[in-house]
Tab-separated table of C-alpha atoms (C1' of nucleotides) in Angstrom:
chain	number	residue	atom	x	y	z
A	1	MET	CA	0.000	0.000	0.000
A	2	THR	CA	2.253	2.731	-1.317
A	3	GLU	CA	1.628	6.467	-1.228
A	4	PRO	CA	-0.484	7.586	-4.204
A	5	ARG	CA	0.827	10.066	-6.775
A	6	TRP	CA	-1.022	13.181	-5.688
A	7	LEU	CA	-2.184	15.672	-8.285
A	8	ASP	CA	0.189	18.478	-9.203
A	9	ALA	CA	-0.994	22.083	-9.591
A	10	GLN	CA	-1.721	21.738	-13.290
A	11	GLU	CA	-3.729	18.602	-12.765
A	12	MET	CA	-5.593	19.971	-9.803
A	13	ARG	CA	-6.567	22.993	-11.843
A	14	ALA	CA	-7.920	20.840	-14.641
A	15	TRP	CA	-9.733	18.479	-12.282
A	16	ARG	CA	-11.426	21.126	-10.205
A	17	GLY	CA	-12.139	23.065	-13.359
A	18	LEU	CA	-13.860	20.105	-14.883
A	19	ILE	CA	-15.942	19.538	-11.777
A	20	GLY	CA	-16.986	23.172	-11.865
A	21	THR	CA	-17.854	23.257	-15.542
A	22	ASN	CA	-19.665	20.025	-15.192
A	23	ARG	CA	-21.950	21.439	-12.576
A	24	LEU	CA	-22.269	25.087	-13.526
A	25	LEU	CA	-22.636	24.689	-17.257
A	26	PHE	CA	-25.157	21.893	-17.234
A	27	GLU	CA	-27.082	23.304	-14.317
A	28	GLN	CA	-27.519	26.598	-16.095
A	29	ILE	CA	-28.328	25.197	-19.514
A	30	ASN	CA	-30.755	22.714	-18.032
A	31	ARG	CA	-32.437	25.319	-15.932
A	32	GLU	CA	-33.026	27.504	-18.976
A	33	LEU	CA	-34.219	24.564	-21.020
A	34	SER	CA	-36.672	23.494	-18.420
A	35	ARG	CA	-37.968	26.988	-17.772
A	36	ARG	CA	-38.642	27.597	-21.401
A	37	SER	CA	-40.003	24.247	-22.485
A	38	GLY	CA	-40.782	22.187	-19.394
A	39	LEU	CA	-38.280	19.574	-20.548
A	40	SER	CA	-35.563	18.285	-18.263
A	41	ALA	CA	-32.155	17.622	-19.754
A	42	ALA	CA	-32.802	13.906	-19.541
A	43	ASP	CA	-36.122	14.270	-21.324
A	44	TYR	CA	-34.566	16.356	-24.039
A	45	GLU	CA	-31.809	13.831	-24.587
A	46	VAL	CA	-34.295	10.974	-24.924
A	47	LEU	CA	-36.491	12.847	-27.376
A	48	VAL	CA	-33.474	13.816	-29.473
A	49	GLN	CA	-32.304	10.242	-29.745
A	50	LEU	CA	-35.747	9.111	-30.827
A	51	SER	CA	-36.118	11.917	-33.328
A	52	GLU	CA	-32.837	11.058	-35.010
A	53	THR	CA	-33.949	7.578	-35.879
A	54	PRO	CA	-35.759	6.965	-39.219
A	55	GLU	CA	-38.720	5.250	-37.560
A	56	ARG	CA	-38.688	7.693	-34.665
A	57	ARG	CA	-38.476	4.798	-32.241
A	58	LEU	CA	-35.852	2.722	-30.486
A	59	ARG	CA	-35.657	-0.374	-28.368
A	60	MET	CA	-35.441	0.496	-24.701
A	61	SER	CA	-31.959	-0.960	-24.372
A	62	ASP	CA	-30.606	0.964	-27.306
A	63	LEU	CA	-32.211	4.118	-26.081
A	64	ALA	CA	-30.701	3.601	-22.651
A	65	ALA	CA	-27.268	3.092	-24.174
A	66	GLN	CA	-27.489	6.098	-26.461
A	67	SER	CA	-28.803	8.443	-23.845
A	68	LEU	CA	-26.250	7.169	-21.315
A	69	SER	CA	-29.010	6.206	-18.933
A	70	SER	CA	-29.560	3.127	-16.834
A	71	LYS	CA	-32.373	0.802	-17.816
A	72	SER	CA	-34.235	1.501	-14.655
A	73	ARG	CA	-34.010	5.230	-14.969
A	74	LEU	CA	-35.060	5.101	-18.581
A	75	SER	CA	-38.033	2.942	-17.759
A	76	HIS	CA	-39.301	5.383	-15.148
A	77	GLN	CA	-38.565	8.267	-17.450
A	78	VAL	CA	-40.395	6.816	-20.429
A	79	SER	CA	-43.382	6.234	-18.185
A	80	ARG	CA	-43.391	9.890	-17.349
A	81	LEU	CA	-42.998	10.933	-20.990
A	82	GLU	CA	-45.804	8.561	-21.882
A	83	ARG	CA	-48.091	10.170	-19.330
A	84	LEU	CA	-47.298	13.500	-20.958
A	85	GLY	CA	-48.174	12.084	-24.368
A	86	TRP	CA	-44.758	12.693	-25.914
A	87	VAL	CA	-43.664	9.086	-26.162
A	88	ARG	CA	-45.595	5.875	-26.713
A	89	ARG	CA	-44.534	2.352	-25.866
A	90	GLU	CA	-44.868	-0.248	-28.622
A	91	GLU	CA	-44.254	-3.946	-28.367
A	92	CYS	CA	-41.592	-5.701	-30.360
A	93	PRO	CA	-42.888	-8.394	-32.726
A	94	THR	CA	-39.610	-10.302	-33.024
A	95	ASP	CA	-38.748	-10.452	-29.346
A	96	ARG	CA	-41.654	-10.550	-26.996
A	97	ARG	CA	-39.569	-9.394	-24.028
A	98	GLY	CA	-38.673	-6.257	-25.935
A	99	ALA	CA	-40.285	-2.851	-26.103
A	100	PHE	CA	-39.921	0.179	-28.276
A	101	ALA	CA	-40.199	3.753	-27.184
A	102	ALA	CA	-41.705	5.801	-30.013
A	103	LEU	CA	-41.802	9.554	-30.371
A	104	THR	CA	-45.314	10.926	-30.877
A	105	ASP	CA	-46.135	13.865	-33.132
A	106	GLU	CA	-46.750	15.923	-30.041
A	107	GLY	CA	-43.386	14.898	-28.647
A	108	LEU	CA	-41.664	15.906	-31.845
A	109	ALA	CA	-43.401	19.269	-31.808
A	110	VAL	CA	-42.333	19.900	-28.229
A	111	LEU	CA	-38.778	18.923	-29.066
A	112	GLU	CA	-38.592	21.163	-32.108
A	113	GLU	CA	-39.965	24.038	-30.161
A	114	ALA	CA	-37.424	23.492	-27.374
A	115	ALA	CA	-34.470	22.979	-29.680
A	116	LYS	CA	-34.221	26.555	-30.934
A	117	GLY	CA	-33.717	28.146	-27.571
A	118	HIS	CA	-31.595	25.308	-26.340
A	119	VAL	CA	-29.070	25.646	-29.146
A	120	GLU	CA	-28.809	29.325	-28.431
A	121	ASP	CA	-28.170	28.660	-24.770
A	122	VAL	CA	-25.419	26.206	-25.584
A	123	ARG	CA	-23.884	28.683	-27.949
A	124	ARG	CA	-24.082	31.550	-25.520
A	125	HIS	CA	-22.765	29.691	-22.476
A	126	LEU	CA	-20.203	27.507	-24.186
A	127	PHE	CA	-19.105	28.215	-27.738
A	128	ASP	CA	-19.209	31.978	-27.602
A	129	ARG	CA	-16.657	31.791	-24.759
A	130	LEU	CA	-14.118	29.591	-26.528
A	131	SER	CA	-11.783	30.065	-29.470
A	132	PRO	CA	-12.059	27.700	-32.446
A	133	GLU	CA	-8.828	26.070	-31.287
A	134	GLN	CA	-10.287	25.466	-27.861
A	135	ILE	CA	-13.446	24.011	-29.335
A	136	HIS	CA	-11.344	21.678	-31.402
A	137	ALA	CA	-9.219	20.703	-28.425
A	138	LEU	CA	-12.328	20.042	-26.371
A	139	GLY	CA	-13.622	17.739	-29.095
A	140	GLU	CA	-10.353	15.823	-29.119
A	141	ILE	CA	-10.103	15.540	-25.376
A	142	THR	CA	-13.639	14.344	-24.843
A	143	ALA	CA	-13.442	11.919	-27.759
A	144	THR	CA	-10.300	10.378	-26.296
A	145	LEU	CA	-11.769	10.105	-22.854
A	146	ASN	CA	-15.116	8.782	-23.976
A	147	SER	CA	-13.794	6.042	-26.184
A	148	TYR	CA	-11.697	4.899	-23.262
A	149	LEU	CA	-14.519	5.264	-20.766
A	150	GLU	CA	-16.934	3.246	-22.852
A	151	THR	CA	-14.648	0.253	-22.461
A	152	VAL	CA	-14.497	0.720	-18.725
A	153	VAL	CA	-17.818	1.920	-17.373
A	154	GLU	CA	-19.993	-0.612	-15.659
A	155	ARG	CA	-23.537	0.403	-16.419
A	156	ASP	CA	-26.602	-1.107	-14.645
B	1	MET	CA	-38.052	35.040	-33.988
B	2	THR	CA	-35.241	34.241	-36.387
B	3	GLU	CA	-33.744	30.836	-37.112
B	4	PRO	CA	-31.058	29.911	-34.549
B	5	ARG	CA	-27.458	29.303	-35.553
B	6	TRP	CA	-27.351	25.515	-35.387
B	7	LEU	CA	-24.199	23.784	-34.247
B	8	ASP	CA	-21.679	22.822	-36.903
B	9	ALA	CA	-19.938	19.438	-36.915
B	10	GLN	CA	-17.001	20.611	-34.836
B	11	GLU	CA	-19.278	22.141	-32.237
B	12	MET	CA	-21.616	19.186	-32.140
B	13	ARG	CA	-18.656	16.908	-31.545
B	14	ALA	CA	-17.450	19.005	-28.639
B	15	TRP	CA	-20.909	19.366	-27.138
B	16	ARG	CA	-21.862	15.715	-27.286
B	17	GLY	CA	-18.378	14.836	-26.162
B	18	LEU	CA	-18.706	17.017	-23.136
B	19	ILE	CA	-22.071	15.529	-22.254
B	20	GLY	CA	-20.556	12.071	-22.511
B	21	THR	CA	-17.480	12.831	-20.445
B	22	ASN	CA	-19.587	14.578	-17.925
B	23	ARG	CA	-21.682	11.508	-17.358
B	24	LEU	CA	-19.297	8.649	-17.940
B	25	LEU	CA	-16.277	10.029	-16.122
B	26	PHE	CA	-18.035	11.201	-13.010
B	27	GLU	CA	-20.329	8.207	-12.861
B	28	GLN	CA	-17.393	5.856	-12.929
B	29	ILE	CA	-15.195	7.764	-10.513
B	30	ASN	CA	-18.073	8.251	-8.129
B	31	ARG	CA	-19.076	4.650	-8.286
B	32	GLU	CA	-15.558	3.560	-7.396
B	33	LEU	CA	-15.317	6.115	-4.633
B	34	SER	CA	-18.551	5.042	-3.100
B	35	ARG	CA	-17.806	1.353	-3.360
B	36	ARG	CA	-14.494	1.713	-1.644
B	37	SER	CA	-15.329	4.231	1.028
B	38	GLY	CA	-19.096	4.566	1.266
B	39	LEU	CA	-18.774	8.248	0.390
B	40	SER	CA	-20.803	9.823	-2.392
B	41	ALA	CA	-19.142	12.402	-4.583
B	42	ALA	CA	-21.107	15.127	-2.879
B	43	ASP	CA	-20.046	13.886	0.556
B	44	TYR	CA	-16.428	13.743	-0.504
B	45	GLU	CA	-16.549	17.256	-1.861
B	46	VAL	CA	-18.020	18.606	1.362
B	47	LEU	CA	-15.471	16.864	3.544
B	48	VAL	CA	-12.617	18.086	1.369
B	49	GLN	CA	-13.751	21.682	1.654
B	50	LEU	CA	-13.986	21.404	5.417
B	51	SER	CA	-10.609	19.707	5.714
B	52	GLU	CA	-8.880	22.449	3.764
B	53	THR	CA	-9.896	25.107	6.224
B	54	PRO	CA	-7.624	25.853	9.212
B	55	GLU	CA	-10.412	25.406	11.741
B	56	ARG	CA	-11.842	22.470	9.831
B	57	ARG	CA	-15.186	24.180	9.709
B	58	LEU	CA	-17.134	26.535	7.479
B	59	ARG	CA	-20.323	28.520	7.556
B	60	MET	CA	-23.103	26.724	5.748
B	61	SER	CA	-23.344	29.404	3.076
B	62	ASP	CA	-19.655	29.353	2.335
B	63	LEU	CA	-19.638	25.607	2.229
B	64	ALA	CA	-22.572	25.639	-0.167
B	65	ALA	CA	-20.790	28.094	-2.433
B	66	GLN	CA	-17.507	26.241	-2.392
B	67	SER	CA	-19.016	22.857	-3.011
B	68	LEU	CA	-21.302	24.265	-5.704
B	69	SER	CA	-24.331	23.052	-3.855
B	70	SER	CA	-27.647	24.685	-3.109
B	71	LYS	CA	-28.346	25.644	0.466
B	72	SER	CA	-31.197	23.256	0.700
B	73	ARG	CA	-29.227	20.328	-0.601
B	74	LEU	CA	-26.338	21.118	1.670
B	75	SER	CA	-28.581	21.320	4.668
B	76	HIS	CA	-30.040	17.876	4.016
B	77	GLN	CA	-26.615	16.532	3.253
B	78	VAL	CA	-25.007	17.864	6.397
B	79	SER	CA	-27.824	16.288	8.380
B	80	ARG	CA	-26.916	12.960	6.875
B	81	LEU	CA	-23.209	13.444	7.513
B	82	GLU	CA	-24.039	14.434	11.046
B	83	ARG	CA	-26.000	11.233	11.571
B	84	LEU	CA	-22.931	9.344	10.389
B	85	GLY	CA	-20.753	11.230	12.859
B	86	TRP	CA	-18.472	12.750	10.251
B	87	VAL	CA	-19.633	16.335	10.589
B	88	ARG	CA	-20.974	18.308	13.516
B	89	ARG	CA	-23.075	21.452	13.447
B	90	GLU	CA	-21.901	24.342	15.603
B	91	GLU	CA	-23.632	27.598	16.213
B	92	CYS	CA	-22.155	30.895	15.194
B	93	PRO	CA	-21.533	33.337	18.085
B	94	THR	CA	-21.404	36.472	15.957
B	95	ASP	CA	-24.515	35.841	13.880
B	96	ARG	CA	-27.224	33.870	15.552
B	97	ARG	CA	-28.861	32.912	12.280
B	98	GLY	CA	-25.643	31.309	11.189
B	99	ALA	CA	-24.337	27.789	11.565
B	100	PHE	CA	-21.001	26.108	11.049
B	101	ALA	CA	-20.430	22.656	9.720
B	102	ALA	CA	-17.356	21.194	11.400
B	103	LEU	CA	-15.375	18.143	10.360
B	104	THR	CA	-15.024	15.570	13.146
B	105	ASP	CA	-11.903	13.474	13.718
B	106	GLU	CA	-13.797	10.496	12.426
B	107	GLY	CA	-14.809	12.435	9.346
B	108	LEU	CA	-11.234	13.408	8.689
B	109	ALA	CA	-10.109	9.817	9.056
B	110	VAL	CA	-12.731	8.613	6.598
B	111	LEU	CA	-11.742	11.320	4.145
B	112	GLU	CA	-8.041	10.549	4.352
B	113	GLU	CA	-8.705	6.891	3.857
B	114	ALA	CA	-10.874	7.615	0.824
B	115	ALA	CA	-8.512	10.137	-0.726
B	116	LYS	CA	-5.782	7.697	-1.665
B	117	GLY	CA	-7.883	5.507	-3.883
B	118	HIS	CA	-9.819	8.436	-5.234
B	119	VAL	CA	-6.736	10.209	-6.520
B	120	GLU	CA	-5.650	7.056	-8.231
B	121	ASP	CA	-9.026	6.705	-9.897
B	122	VAL	CA	-8.878	10.258	-11.178
B	123	ARG	CA	-5.405	9.655	-12.495
B	124	ARG	CA	-6.274	6.403	-14.138
B	125	HIS	CA	-9.513	7.550	-15.774
B	126	LEU	CA	-8.509	11.076	-16.650
B	127	PHE	CA	-4.883	12.147	-16.543
B	128	ASP	CA	-3.329	8.921	-17.757
B	129	ARG	CA	-5.389	9.311	-20.941
B	130	LEU	CA	-4.348	12.858	-21.793
B	131	SER	CA	-1.117	14.503	-22.917
B	132	PRO	CA	0.360	17.313	-20.827
B	133	GLU	CA	-0.777	19.735	-23.531
B	134	GLN	CA	-4.306	18.461	-23.292
B	135	ILE	CA	-4.279	18.723	-19.524
B	136	HIS	CA	-3.125	22.283	-19.843
B	137	ALA	CA	-5.762	23.076	-22.454
B	138	LEU	CA	-8.441	21.544	-20.272
B	139	GLY	CA	-7.364	23.761	-17.408
B	140	GLU	CA	-7.558	26.843	-19.614
B	141	ILE	CA	-10.911	25.956	-21.104
B	142	THR	CA	-12.588	25.171	-17.805
B	143	ALA	CA	-11.113	28.237	-16.118
B	144	THR	CA	-12.468	30.453	-18.888
B	145	LEU	CA	-15.878	28.875	-18.772
B	146	ASN	CA	-16.149	28.834	-15.018
B	147	SER	CA	-15.202	32.427	-14.461
B	148	TYR	CA	-17.858	33.366	-16.968
B	149	LEU	CA	-20.414	30.968	-15.530
B	150	GLU	CA	-19.965	32.247	-12.017
B	151	THR	CA	-21.221	35.619	-13.170
B	152	VAL	CA	-24.241	34.072	-14.804
B	153	VAL	CA	-25.503	31.140	-12.784
B	154	GLU	CA	-28.557	31.689	-10.667
B	155	ARG	CA	-28.116	29.537	-7.610
B	156	ASP	CA	-30.874	28.847	-5.059
S	1	DC	C1'	-37.415	-30.842	-26.929
S	2	DC	C1'	-36.035	-29.902	-22.151
S	3	DG	C1'	-34.030	-27.135	-18.869
S	4	DC	C1'	-31.208	-23.496	-17.592
S	5	DA	C1'	-28.344	-19.511	-18.037
S	6	DG	C1'	-28.656	-15.175	-19.596
S	7	DT	C1'	-31.290	-11.026	-21.722
S	8	DA	C1'	-35.064	-7.276	-21.773
S	9	DG	C1'	-37.631	-4.671	-19.272
S	10	DT	C1'	-40.373	-3.256	-15.127
S	11	DT	C1'	-41.311	-2.436	-10.390
S	12	DG	C1'	-41.168	-0.679	-5.539
S	13	DA	C1'	-38.634	0.806	-1.795
S	14	DA	C1'	-34.755	3.503	-0.268
S	15	DT	C1'	-32.287	7.437	-1.079
S	16	DA	C1'	-31.229	12.029	-2.960
S	17	DT	C1'	-32.483	16.481	-4.984
S	18	DT	C1'	-35.389	20.327	-5.921
S	19	DC	C1'	-38.800	23.661	-4.909
S	20	DA	C1'	-41.426	26.667	-2.271
S	21	DA	C1'	-42.311	28.196	2.179
S	22	DG	C1'	-41.167	29.235	6.797
S	23	DA	C1'	-38.576	30.601	11.165
S	24	DT	C1'	-35.022	33.515	12.992
S	25	DC	C1'	-32.102	36.991	13.072
S	26	DT	C1'	-29.449	41.229	11.168
S	27	DT	C1'	-29.056	45.582	8.934
S	28	DC	C1'	-30.147	49.916	7.646
S	29	DG	C1'	-32.830	53.910	6.561
S	30	DA	C1'	-36.287	57.079	8.296
Q	1	DT	C1'	-35.109	53.094	17.778
Q	2	DC	C1'	-38.578	51.127	14.932
Q	3	DG	C1'	-39.817	48.529	11.205
Q	4	DA	C1'	-39.185	46.708	6.727
Q	5	DA	C1'	-36.203	44.313	3.700
Q	6	DG	C1'	-32.995	41.064	3.270
Q	7	DA	C1'	-29.814	37.311	4.947
Q	8	DT	C1'	-29.191	32.584	6.926
Q	9	DC	C1'	-30.573	28.281	7.396
Q	10	DT	C1'	-34.134	24.527	7.815
Q	11	DT	C1'	-38.117	21.926	6.653
Q	12	DG	C1'	-41.543	19.015	4.156
Q	13	DA	C1'	-43.578	17.689	0.066
Q	14	DA	C1'	-42.916	16.675	-4.748
Q	15	DT	C1'	-39.975	14.759	-7.864
Q	16	DA	C1'	-36.052	12.025	-9.612
Q	17	DT	C1'	-32.567	8.428	-9.222
Q	18	DT	C1'	-30.600	4.254	-7.592
Q	19	DC	C1'	-30.655	-0.419	-6.053
Q	20	DA	C1'	-32.131	-4.936	-5.740
Q	21	DA	C1'	-35.477	-7.964	-6.852
Q	22	DC	C1'	-38.739	-9.859	-10.072
Q	23	DT	C1'	-41.367	-11.348	-14.459
Q	24	DA	C1'	-41.220	-12.943	-18.889
Q	25	DC	C1'	-38.928	-14.417	-22.575
Q	26	DT	C1'	-34.921	-16.239	-25.720
Q	27	DG	C1'	-31.310	-19.179	-27.048
Q	28	DC	C1'	-28.224	-22.757	-26.300
Q	29	DG	C1'	-26.249	-27.249	-24.765
Q	30	DG	C1'	-27.367	-31.731	-24.241
DNA sequence: CCGCAGTAGTTGAATATTCAAGATCTTCGA
DNA sequence: TCGAAGATCTTGAATATTCAACTACTGCGG
């Protein structure tokens, strides 16, 4: 049980910075999203994933994976979205255990309405503050981390 | 009501990347922290802030600000930590509305035990994956964003 | 074709977070 | 010095998330 390699100043700055951005940026963007459209960040993410599919529906598992959610959370969440009339559950003919979540016309309308303001918020709070080089670097850094993390994370 | 400036490919990559890192990285690090030490990320953050103070205590408001928490959340959280014996509430002599949260010896011991493994997790999942240039860039980017965000975020 | 291990999804209880008051106390201007 | 406005912190209810079963089904080895 040897002494760990503590973080140096540079690393500490990046780590605390990331924690801060993580909280402040998403908190603010999500607050604005939800005020304007009544959609939580999680809801928005789910609706986007569904809308980007040709059939406007996805199997629950795939949807969970793509929206980085746990199965349980997604299940509760889809129930809520169903109550609101924005998503509909459909059964899967080829695998009777399976279920689809399908975006309704209403859901799509809500999403499209929310998207405009949301993009502007993201732009205002994130991209307007960074140089093109920084935006590029951020893309590289997160891509590197995420492809590693996907091999590591234990989900569910 | 003009058409918004949609995100271009570079921006979309950075934005989705950030969402992914945000979730995957912290989920994984927090899961490991909590498995090893029974501390949630929020608990750890609170204990760290207290431990870094000379008196090992802070006013609730200051603690909320430093740990980027809302007052309400912090209050509930400190109650929990108090039940566990890791934090103690103390009253403030100079302002009778005020309250301190103070780190107990037990709390400090738990924190120090947890810190070792936690630092190694952060290193393994974050810094070992990035070049020194990327670490530096990440520090710059988050510092820029956070100093802007602090002027903008509506907390509580 | 049987049985069993594993997959898909849901559920309910335990826990955590948010939201909107509420209870005290301080400050400051009239 | 009085009173109103604001600061500090807590509380309880509503909501969201996690965790550990549980149901129902598929697919595979024998």
